[in-house]
Coordinates of C-alpha atoms and ligand atoms in Angstrom, one line a residue:
X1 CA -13.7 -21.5 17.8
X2 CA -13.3 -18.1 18.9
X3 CA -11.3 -14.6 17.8
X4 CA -8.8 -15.1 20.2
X5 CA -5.5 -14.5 17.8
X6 CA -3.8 -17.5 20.0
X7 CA -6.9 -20.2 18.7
X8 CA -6.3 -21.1 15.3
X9 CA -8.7 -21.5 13.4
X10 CA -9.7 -18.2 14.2
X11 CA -13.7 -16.9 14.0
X12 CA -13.7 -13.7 12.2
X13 CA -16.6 -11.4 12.0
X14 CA -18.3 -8.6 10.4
X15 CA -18.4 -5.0 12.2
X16 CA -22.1 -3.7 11.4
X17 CA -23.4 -0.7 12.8
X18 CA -21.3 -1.2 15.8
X19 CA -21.8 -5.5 16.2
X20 CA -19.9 -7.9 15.2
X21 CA -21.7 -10.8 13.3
X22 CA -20.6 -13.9 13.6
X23 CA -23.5 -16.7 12.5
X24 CA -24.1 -16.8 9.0
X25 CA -22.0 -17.5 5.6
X26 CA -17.9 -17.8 6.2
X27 CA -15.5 -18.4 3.9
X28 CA -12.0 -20.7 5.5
X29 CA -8.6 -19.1 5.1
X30 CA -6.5 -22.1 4.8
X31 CA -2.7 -21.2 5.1
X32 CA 0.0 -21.2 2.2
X33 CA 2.2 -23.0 4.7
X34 CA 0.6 -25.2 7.0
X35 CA -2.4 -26.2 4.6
X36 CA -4.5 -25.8 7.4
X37 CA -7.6 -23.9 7.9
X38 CA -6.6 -20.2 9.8
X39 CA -9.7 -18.0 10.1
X40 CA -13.3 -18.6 8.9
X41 CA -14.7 -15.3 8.2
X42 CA -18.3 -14.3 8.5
X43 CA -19.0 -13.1 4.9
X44 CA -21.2 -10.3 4.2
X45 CA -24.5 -10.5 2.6
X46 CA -26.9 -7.7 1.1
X47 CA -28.9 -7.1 3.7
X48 CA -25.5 -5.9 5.8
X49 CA -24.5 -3.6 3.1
X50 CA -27.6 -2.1 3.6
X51 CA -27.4 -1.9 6.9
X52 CA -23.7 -0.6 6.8
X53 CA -24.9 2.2 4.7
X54 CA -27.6 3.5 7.1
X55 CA -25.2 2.9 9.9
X56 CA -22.4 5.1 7.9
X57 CA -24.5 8.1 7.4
X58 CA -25.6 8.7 11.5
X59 CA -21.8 7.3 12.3
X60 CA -20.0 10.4 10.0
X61 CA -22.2 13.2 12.1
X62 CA -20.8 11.3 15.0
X63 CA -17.3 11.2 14.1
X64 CA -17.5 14.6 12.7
X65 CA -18.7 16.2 16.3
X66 CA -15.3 14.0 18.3
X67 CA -12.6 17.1 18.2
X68 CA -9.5 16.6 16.7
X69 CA -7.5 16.2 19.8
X70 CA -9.7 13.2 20.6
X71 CA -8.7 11.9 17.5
X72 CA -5.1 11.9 17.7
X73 CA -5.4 10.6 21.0
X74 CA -6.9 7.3 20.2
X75 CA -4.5 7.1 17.5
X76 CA -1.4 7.5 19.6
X77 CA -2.7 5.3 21.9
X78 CA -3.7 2.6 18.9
X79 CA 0.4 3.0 17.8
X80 CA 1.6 1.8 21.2
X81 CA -0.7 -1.1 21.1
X82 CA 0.4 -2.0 18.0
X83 CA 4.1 -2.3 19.6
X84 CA 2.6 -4.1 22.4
X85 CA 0.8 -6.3 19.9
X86 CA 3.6 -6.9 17.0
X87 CA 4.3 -10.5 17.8
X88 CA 1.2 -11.5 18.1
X89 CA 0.0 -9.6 14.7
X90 CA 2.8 -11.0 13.3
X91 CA 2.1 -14.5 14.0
X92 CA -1.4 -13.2 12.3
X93 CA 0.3 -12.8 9.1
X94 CA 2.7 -15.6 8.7
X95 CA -0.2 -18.1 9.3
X96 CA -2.8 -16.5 7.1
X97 CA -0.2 -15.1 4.0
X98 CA 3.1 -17.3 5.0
X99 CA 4.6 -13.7 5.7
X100 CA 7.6 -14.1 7.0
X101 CA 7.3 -13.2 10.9
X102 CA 10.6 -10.9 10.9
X103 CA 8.6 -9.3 7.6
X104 CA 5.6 -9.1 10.2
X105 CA 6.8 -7.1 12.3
X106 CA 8.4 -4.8 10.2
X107 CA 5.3 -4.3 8.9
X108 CA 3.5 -3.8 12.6
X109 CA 6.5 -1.2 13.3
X110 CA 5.2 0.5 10.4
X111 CA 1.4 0.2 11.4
X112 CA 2.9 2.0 15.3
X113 CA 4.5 4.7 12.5
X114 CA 1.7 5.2 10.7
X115 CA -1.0 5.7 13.4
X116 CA 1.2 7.9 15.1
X117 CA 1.8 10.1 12.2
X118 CA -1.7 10.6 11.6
X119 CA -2.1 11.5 15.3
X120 CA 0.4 14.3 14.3
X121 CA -1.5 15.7 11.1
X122 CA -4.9 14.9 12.9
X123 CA -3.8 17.9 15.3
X124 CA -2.8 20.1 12.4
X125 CA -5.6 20.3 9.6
X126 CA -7.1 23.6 9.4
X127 CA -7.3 26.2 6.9
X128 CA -6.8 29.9 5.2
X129 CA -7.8 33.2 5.4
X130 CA -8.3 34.1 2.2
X131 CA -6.7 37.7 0.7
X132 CA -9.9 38.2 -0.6
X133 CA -9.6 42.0 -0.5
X134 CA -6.7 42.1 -3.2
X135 CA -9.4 42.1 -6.0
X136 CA -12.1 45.2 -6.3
X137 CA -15.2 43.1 -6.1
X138 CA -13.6 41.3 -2.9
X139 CA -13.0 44.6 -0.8
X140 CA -15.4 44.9 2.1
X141 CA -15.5 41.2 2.7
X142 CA -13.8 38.4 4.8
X143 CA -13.2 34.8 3.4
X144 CA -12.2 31.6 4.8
X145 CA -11.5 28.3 4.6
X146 CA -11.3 25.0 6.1
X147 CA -11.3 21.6 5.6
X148 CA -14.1 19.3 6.5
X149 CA -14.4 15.4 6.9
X150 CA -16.0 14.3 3.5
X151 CA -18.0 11.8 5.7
X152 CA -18.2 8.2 5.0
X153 CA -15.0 6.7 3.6
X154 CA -14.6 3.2 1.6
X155 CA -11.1 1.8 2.0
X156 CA -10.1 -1.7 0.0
X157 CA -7.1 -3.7 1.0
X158 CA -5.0 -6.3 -0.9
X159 CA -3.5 -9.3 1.2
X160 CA 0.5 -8.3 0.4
X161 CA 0.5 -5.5 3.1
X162 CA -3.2 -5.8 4.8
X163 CA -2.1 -4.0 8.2
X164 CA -0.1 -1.1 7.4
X165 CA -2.1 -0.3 4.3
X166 CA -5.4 -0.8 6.2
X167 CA -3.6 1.6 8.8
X168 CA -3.1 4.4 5.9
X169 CA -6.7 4.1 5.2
X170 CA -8.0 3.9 8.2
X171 CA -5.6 6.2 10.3
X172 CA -5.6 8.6 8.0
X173 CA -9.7 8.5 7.3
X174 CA -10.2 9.1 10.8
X175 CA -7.8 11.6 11.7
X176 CA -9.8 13.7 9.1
X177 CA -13.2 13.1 10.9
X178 CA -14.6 10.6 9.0
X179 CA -16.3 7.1 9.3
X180 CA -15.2 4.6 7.1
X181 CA -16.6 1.0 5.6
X182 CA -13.7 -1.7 5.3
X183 CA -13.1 -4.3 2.8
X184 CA -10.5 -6.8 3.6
X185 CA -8.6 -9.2 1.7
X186 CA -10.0 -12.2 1.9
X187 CA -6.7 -13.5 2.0
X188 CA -6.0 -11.7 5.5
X189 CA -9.3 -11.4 7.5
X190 CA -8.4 -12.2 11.1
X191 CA -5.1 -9.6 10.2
X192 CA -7.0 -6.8 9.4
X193 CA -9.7 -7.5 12.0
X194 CA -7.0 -7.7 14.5
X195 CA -5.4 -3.6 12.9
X196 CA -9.1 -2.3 13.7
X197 CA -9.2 -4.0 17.2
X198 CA -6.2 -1.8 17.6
X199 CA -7.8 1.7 17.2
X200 CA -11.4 -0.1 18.7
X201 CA -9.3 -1.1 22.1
X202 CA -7.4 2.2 21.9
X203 CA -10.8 4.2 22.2
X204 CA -11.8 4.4 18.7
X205 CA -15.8 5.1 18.9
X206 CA -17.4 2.1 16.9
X207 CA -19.3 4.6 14.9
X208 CA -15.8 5.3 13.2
X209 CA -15.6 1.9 11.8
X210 CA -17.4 -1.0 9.8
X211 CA -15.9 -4.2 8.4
X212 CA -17.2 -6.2 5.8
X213 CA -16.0 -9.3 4.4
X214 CA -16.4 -10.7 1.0
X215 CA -15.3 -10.8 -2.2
X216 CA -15.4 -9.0 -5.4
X217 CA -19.2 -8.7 -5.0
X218 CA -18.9 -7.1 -1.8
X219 CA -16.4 -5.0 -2.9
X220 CA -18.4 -3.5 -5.8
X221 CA -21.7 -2.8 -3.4
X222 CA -19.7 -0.9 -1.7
X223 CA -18.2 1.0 -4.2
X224 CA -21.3 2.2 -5.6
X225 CA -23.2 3.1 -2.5
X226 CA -24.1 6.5 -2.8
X227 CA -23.6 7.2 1.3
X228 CA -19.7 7.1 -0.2
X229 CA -17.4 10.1 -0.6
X230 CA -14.0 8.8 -1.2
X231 CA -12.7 5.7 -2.1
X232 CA -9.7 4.3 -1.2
X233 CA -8.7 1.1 -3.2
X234 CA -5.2 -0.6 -3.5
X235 CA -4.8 -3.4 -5.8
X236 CA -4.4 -4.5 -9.1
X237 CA -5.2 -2.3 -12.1
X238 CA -7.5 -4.4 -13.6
X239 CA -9.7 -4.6 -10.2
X240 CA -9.0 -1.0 -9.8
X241 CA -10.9 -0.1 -12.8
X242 CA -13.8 -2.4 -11.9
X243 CA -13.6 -0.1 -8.2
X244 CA -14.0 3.1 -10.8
X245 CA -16.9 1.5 -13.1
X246 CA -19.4 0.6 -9.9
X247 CA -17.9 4.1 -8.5
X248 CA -19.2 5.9 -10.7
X249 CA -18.5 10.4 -10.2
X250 CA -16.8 9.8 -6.7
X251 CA -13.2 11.0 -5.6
X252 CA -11.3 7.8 -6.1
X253 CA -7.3 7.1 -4.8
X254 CA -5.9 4.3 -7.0
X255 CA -2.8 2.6 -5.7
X256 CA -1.9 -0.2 -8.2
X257 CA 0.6 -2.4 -9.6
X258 CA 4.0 -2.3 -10.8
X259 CA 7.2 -3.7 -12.0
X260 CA 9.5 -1.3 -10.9
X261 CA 13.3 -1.0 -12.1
X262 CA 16.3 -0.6 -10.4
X263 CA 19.4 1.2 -12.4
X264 CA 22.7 0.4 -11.2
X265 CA 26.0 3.1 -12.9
X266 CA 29.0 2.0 -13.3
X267 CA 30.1 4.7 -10.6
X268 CA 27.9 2.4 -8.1
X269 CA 29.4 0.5 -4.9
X270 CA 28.3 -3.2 -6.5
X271 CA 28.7 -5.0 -3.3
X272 CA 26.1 -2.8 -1.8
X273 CA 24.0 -2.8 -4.6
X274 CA 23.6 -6.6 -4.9
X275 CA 23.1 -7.1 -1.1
X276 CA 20.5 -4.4 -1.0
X277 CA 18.7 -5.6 -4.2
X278 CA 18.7 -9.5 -2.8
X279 CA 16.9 -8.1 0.5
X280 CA 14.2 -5.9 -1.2
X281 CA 14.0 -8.1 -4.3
X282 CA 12.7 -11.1 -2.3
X283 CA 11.3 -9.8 1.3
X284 CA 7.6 -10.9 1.6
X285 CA 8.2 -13.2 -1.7
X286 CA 8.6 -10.6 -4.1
X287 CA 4.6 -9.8 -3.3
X288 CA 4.8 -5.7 -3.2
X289 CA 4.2 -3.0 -5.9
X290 CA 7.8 -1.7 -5.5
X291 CA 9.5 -5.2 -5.5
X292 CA 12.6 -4.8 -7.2
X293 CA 11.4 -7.1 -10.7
X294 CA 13.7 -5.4 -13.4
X295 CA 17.7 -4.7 -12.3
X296 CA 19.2 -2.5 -15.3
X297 CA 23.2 -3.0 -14.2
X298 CA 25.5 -0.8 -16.8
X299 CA 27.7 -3.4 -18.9
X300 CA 31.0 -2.6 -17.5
X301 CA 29.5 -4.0 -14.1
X302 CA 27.0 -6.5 -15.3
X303 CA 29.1 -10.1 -15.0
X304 CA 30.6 -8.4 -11.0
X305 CA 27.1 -7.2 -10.3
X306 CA 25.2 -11.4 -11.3
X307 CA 27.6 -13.1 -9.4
X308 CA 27.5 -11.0 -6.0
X309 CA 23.6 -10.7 -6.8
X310 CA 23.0 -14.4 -7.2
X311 CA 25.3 -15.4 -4.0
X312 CA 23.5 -13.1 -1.3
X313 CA 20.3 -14.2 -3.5
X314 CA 21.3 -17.8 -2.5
X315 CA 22.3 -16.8 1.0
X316 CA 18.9 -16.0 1.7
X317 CA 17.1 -18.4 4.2
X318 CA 14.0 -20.3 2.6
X319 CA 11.6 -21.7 5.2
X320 CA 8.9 -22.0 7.8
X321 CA 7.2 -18.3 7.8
X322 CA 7.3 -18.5 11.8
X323 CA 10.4 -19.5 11.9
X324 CA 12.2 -16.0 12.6
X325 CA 15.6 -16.5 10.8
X326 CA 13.5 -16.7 7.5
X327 CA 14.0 -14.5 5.4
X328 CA 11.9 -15.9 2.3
X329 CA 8.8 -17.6 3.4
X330 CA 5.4 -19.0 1.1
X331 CA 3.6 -17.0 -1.4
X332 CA -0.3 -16.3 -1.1
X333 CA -1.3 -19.6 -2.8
X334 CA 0.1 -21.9 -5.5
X335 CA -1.5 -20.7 -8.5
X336 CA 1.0 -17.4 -7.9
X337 CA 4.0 -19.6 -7.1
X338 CA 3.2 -21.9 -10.3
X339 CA 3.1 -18.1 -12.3
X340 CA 6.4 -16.9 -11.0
X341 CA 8.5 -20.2 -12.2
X342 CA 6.1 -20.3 -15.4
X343 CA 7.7 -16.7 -16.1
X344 CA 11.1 -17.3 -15.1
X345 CA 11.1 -21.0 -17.7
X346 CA 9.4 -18.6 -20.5
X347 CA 12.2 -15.9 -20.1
X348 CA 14.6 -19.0 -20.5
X349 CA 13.1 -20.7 -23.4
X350 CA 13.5 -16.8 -25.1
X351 CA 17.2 -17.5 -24.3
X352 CA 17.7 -16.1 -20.6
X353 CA 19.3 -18.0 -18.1
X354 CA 18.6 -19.0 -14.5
X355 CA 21.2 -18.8 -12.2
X356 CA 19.2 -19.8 -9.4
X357 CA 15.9 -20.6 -8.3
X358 CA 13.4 -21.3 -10.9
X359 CA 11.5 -23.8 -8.9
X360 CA 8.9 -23.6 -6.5
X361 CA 8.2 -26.5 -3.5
X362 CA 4.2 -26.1 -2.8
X363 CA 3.4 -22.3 -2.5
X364 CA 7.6 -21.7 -1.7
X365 CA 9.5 -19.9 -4.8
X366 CA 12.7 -20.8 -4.4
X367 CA 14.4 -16.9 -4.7
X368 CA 14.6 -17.0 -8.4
X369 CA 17.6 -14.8 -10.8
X370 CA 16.6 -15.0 -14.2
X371 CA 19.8 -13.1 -16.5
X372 CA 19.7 -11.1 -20.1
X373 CA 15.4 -11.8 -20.2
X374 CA 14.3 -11.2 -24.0
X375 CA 12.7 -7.3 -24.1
X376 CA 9.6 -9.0 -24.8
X377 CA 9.5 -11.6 -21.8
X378 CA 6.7 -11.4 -19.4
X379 CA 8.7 -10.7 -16.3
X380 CA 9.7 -7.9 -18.0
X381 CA 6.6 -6.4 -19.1
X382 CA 4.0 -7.1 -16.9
X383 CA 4.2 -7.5 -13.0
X384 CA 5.3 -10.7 -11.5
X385 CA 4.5 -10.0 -8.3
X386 CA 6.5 -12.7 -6.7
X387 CA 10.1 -13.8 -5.5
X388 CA 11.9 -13.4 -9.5
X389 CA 14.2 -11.0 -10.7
X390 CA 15.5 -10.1 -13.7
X391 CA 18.8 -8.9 -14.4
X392 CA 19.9 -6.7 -17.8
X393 CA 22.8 -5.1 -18.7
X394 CA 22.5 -1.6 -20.3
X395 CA 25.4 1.0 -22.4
X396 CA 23.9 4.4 -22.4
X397 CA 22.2 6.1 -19.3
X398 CA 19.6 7.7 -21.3
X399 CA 19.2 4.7 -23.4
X400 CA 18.1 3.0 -20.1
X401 CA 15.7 5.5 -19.1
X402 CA 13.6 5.2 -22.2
X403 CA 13.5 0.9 -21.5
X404 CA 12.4 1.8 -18.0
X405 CA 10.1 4.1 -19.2
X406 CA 8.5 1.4 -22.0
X407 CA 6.4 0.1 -18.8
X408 CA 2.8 0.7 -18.8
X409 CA 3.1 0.9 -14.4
X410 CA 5.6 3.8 -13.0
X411 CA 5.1 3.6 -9.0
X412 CA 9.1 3.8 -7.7
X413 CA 12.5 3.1 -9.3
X414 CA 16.0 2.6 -7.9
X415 CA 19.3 4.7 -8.8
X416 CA 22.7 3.3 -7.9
X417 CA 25.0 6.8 -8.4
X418 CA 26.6 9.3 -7.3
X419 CA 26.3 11.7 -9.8
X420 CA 24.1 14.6 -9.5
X421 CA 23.6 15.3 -12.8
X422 CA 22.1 11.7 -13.9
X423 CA 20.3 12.1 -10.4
X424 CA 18.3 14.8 -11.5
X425 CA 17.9 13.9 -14.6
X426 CA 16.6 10.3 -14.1
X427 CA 14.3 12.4 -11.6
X428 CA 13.0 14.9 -14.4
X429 CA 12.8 11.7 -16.9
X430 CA 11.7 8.5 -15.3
X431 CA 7.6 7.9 -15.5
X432 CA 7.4 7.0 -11.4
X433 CA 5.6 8.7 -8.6
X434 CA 9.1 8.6 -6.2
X435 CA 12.6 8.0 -7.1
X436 CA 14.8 5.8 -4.1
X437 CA 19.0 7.2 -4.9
X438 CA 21.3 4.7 -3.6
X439 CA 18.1 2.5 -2.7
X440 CA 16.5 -0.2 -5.0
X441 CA 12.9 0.2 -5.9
X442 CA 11.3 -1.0 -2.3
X443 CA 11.6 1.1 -0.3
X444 CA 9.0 3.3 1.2
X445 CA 9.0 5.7 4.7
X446 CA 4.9 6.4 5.7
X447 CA 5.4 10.2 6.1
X448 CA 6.8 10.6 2.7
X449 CA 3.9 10.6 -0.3
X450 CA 3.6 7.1 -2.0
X451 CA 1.7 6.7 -5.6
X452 CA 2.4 5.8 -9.4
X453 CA 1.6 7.7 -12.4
X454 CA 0.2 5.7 -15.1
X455 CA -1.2 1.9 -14.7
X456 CA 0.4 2.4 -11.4
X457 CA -2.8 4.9 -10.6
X458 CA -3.1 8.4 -8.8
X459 CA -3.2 10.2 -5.6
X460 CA -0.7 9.4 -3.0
X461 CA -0.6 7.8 0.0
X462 CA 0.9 9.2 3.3
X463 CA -1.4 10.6 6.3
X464 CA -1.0 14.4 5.3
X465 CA -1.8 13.8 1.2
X466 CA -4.6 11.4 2.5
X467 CA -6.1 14.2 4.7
X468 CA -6.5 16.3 1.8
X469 CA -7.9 13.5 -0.4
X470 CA -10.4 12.6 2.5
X471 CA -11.4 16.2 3.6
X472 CA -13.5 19.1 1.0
X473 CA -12.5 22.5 1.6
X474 CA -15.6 24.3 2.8
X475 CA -15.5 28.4 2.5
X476 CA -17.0 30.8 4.7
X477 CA -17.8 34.0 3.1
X478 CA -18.3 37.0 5.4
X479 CA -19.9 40.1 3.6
X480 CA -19.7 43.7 4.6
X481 CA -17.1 42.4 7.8
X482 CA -13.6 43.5 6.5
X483 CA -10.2 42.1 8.3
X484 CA -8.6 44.3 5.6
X485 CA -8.6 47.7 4.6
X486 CA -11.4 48.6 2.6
X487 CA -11.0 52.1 1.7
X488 CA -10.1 53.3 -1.2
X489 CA -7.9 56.3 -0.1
X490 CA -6.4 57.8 3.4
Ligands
NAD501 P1 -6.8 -7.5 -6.1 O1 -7.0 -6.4 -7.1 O2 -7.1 -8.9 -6.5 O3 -7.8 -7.3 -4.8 C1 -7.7 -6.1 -4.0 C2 -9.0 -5.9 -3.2 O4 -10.1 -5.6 -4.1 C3 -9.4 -7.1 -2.4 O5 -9.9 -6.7 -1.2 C4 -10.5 -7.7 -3.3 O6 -11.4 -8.6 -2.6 C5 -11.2 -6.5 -3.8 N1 -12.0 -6.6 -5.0 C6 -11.9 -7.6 -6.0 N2 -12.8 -7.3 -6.9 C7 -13.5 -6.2 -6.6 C8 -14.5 -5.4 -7.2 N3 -15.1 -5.8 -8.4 N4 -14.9 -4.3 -6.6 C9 -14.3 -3.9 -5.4 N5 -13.4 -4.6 -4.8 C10 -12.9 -5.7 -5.4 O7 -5.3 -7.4 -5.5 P2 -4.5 -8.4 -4.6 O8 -4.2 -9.6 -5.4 O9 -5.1 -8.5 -3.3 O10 -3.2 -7.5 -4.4 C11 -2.1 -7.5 -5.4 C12 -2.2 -6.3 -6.2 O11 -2.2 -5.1 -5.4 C13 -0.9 -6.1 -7.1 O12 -1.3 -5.7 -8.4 C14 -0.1 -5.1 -6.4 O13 0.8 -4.4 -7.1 C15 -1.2 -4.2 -5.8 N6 -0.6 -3.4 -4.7 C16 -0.4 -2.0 -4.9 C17 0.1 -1.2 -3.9 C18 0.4 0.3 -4.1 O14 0.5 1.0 -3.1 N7 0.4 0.8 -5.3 C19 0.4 -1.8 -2.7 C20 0.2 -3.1 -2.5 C21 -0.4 -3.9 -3.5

């Protein structure tokens, strides 16, 4: 075996204080798809947490000392080997999550976007002169400010998006000047090994970086190592609070789950809606935060709005993950398929109905419409997470934004309108971090801040709102040397 992405089954190992660690523990990824082993991945034990921790603290003073221009340059560089990379990377992912390859590189295009974009804010953090003479007790002094690398960094990845989520964390970790400890998935090792290769092969010093496989365990070590400033964790909420109780007092950003809604007016272009809804509803098997899960169509529509929903649903192509006219490929395992029909037959046996889908072949969902889902159903109160939707009809606009609001997740909704005034009023009213007009829930740019309010968690995710997350403003106070005037009269 050997970590050469072309070899499957791939040998995946641990990034310690600069080595990679092969012998020892692994743990096989066997694929959703091919039901064959993937990547064996060295697991890591005490003794290499340990060792990562001592590593971490000399590795930050390094990092901290490279200037910023250095920085960006390895991460511009790391974005055009990403490009150069994508169909191998993408390969990556359909084998280990049965990603669909045209999903792949999508989501490598977005790893080139997001590097690059922390290149750009890499070359922009500073900080203030502060007006300090504008109170008495200030006059006769100079203050400033800027913001420092907080040091050593914990990032935590989920396997729906394990490259360009690792890239936020990572990308954006660094561009601030710190070094920073990496838990994969172990869904997804040999995919986020091969996003740090990226940044190692593009110049990134390997005191910058440390991977560490494992599990929950693992995770949790790491969380409460004290060498930690910030941690970065996207998941579910329920392993998100677990992140906070080994935490402990540390500066956490908590992206979580979600079943976000989609509202479609009767003023809305239906055709569109439907065709926009069956591509974001299903991509990557329904496995994001911001699938669309809940469709809220007004009444006058709803019957138009099923029908053209369910045919471009059933237009979709189901298939091999490599293949690269599939658009719907396996989910992570088939505990999470069995989940998603489960959910869709419950909604039924409450009285919805299916009008397509509601099976599964192995680890495939068949792209599943489940219609008029009882208020109490679990697909539409907790997060599926996988390739169903459901469809409701809905008579008063701020009726609607109370049901969407009943959630106990709020990370993105949909809109279908043109008019302003229930724009900005869905904007003021709906409990989400970003609002998508003319867009279903999924859809997210990487320069643009990403986050949820509520179970969904807090901070947001984009390289510049990172920077500040990862970074402590540090103030320089200069007494008796004035910038200002400091006299009290001419
Ligand atoms: P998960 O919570 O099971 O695991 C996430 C990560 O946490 C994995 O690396 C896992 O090994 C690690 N982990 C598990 N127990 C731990 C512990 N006690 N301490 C520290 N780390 C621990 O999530 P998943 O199944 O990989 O991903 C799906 C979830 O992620 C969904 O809920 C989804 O909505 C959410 N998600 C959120 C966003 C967002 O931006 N809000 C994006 C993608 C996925």
């Amino acid at each position: 075996m050997t970590d050469d992405p072309q070899d499957v089954p791939m040998a995946v190992g641990c990034l310690v204080a600069g080595e990679w660690l092969v012998d020892g523990q692994h743990a096989d990824r066997v694929s959703p798809w091919t039901r064959a082993v993937v990547s064996t991945a060295r697991q890591a034990g005490d003794a290499d947490v340990e060792a990562a921790r001592r590593y971490a603290r000399r590795g930050a003073k390094a990092v901290a000392r490279m200037s910023p221009a250095a920085r960006a340059g390895v991460l511009e560089r790391a974005a055009d080997t990403a490009l150069a990379r994508r169909d191998e990377l993408a390969r990556l992912l359909a084998l280990e999550l049965g990603k669909p390859v045209k999903d792949g590189r999508g989501e490598i295009d977005r790893v080139a976007d997001t590097f690059a974009v922390c290149a750009a804010e890499a070359r922009r953090i500073g900080g203030e002169v502060l007006p300090v003479a504008g109170w008495a007790r200030g006059v006769g002094n100079t203050a400033l400010t800027h913001r420092a690398p907080v040091g050593v960094t914990l990032a935590i990845t989920p396997f729906n998006a394990p490259a360009n989520l690792l890239a936020h964390k990572l990308g954006a970790s660094f561009a601030a000047g710190n070094t920073t400890m990496v838990k994969p998935p172990p869904q997804a090792p040999a995919s986020s090994v091969a996003v740090v290769r990226l940044l190692l092969d593009s110049g990134m010093p390997p005191e910058a970086v440390q991977v560490l496989h494992g599990g929950g365990p693992v995770g949790a070590a790491l969380s409460s190592a004290p060498e930690v400033g910030v941690i970065s964790f996207t998941g579910s909420p329920e392993t998100g609070a677990a992140v906070a109780r080994s935490a402990g007092a540390k500066r956490l950003v908590m992206e979580l789950g979600g079943n976000a809604a989609t509202i479609i007016c009767e003023d809305a272009d239906i055709a569109a809606a439907a065709r926009i809804c069956a591509a974001t509803g299903y991509s990557n098997s329904g496995q994001s935060c911001i699938s669309v899960q809940r469709v809220y169509v007004h009444r006058s529509r709803y019957a138009e709005f099923l029908e053209a929903f369910t045919f471009a649903v059933e237009k979709l192509t189901v298939g091999d993950p490599l293949d690269p006219a599939t658009d719907v490929g396996s989910m992570v395992d088939d505990d999470a398929a069995e989940r998603v029909v489960a959910w869709a037959q419950d909604a039924a046996a409450g009285g919805a109905s299916i009008t397509t889908g509601g099976r599964r072949d192995g680890a495939t969902v068949i792209p599943t419409v489940v219609a008029s889902a009882p208020a109490d159903a679990r697909l539409i109160r907790e997060e599926v997470f996988g390739a169903a939707v459901a469809v409701q009809s809905f008579d008063d606009f701020d009726e609607v934004l109370g049901t969407c609001n009943e959630s106990r997740y709020g990370l993105q909704a949909g809109l279908f309108t043109h008019d302003v005034r229930r724009i900005l009023t869905a904007w003021r009213e709906l409990e989400v971090g970003g609002l998508i007009v003319n867009g279903s829930s999924n859809f997210r740019l990487d320069h643009v801040p990403f986050g949820g309010v509520k179970d969904s968690g807090f901070g947001r995710e984009a390289p510049r709102w990172m920077i500040d997350d990862y970074t402590v403003v540090k103030t320089l106070l200069l007494r008796g040397m004035s910038l200002h005037g400091d006299q009290e009269e001419i």
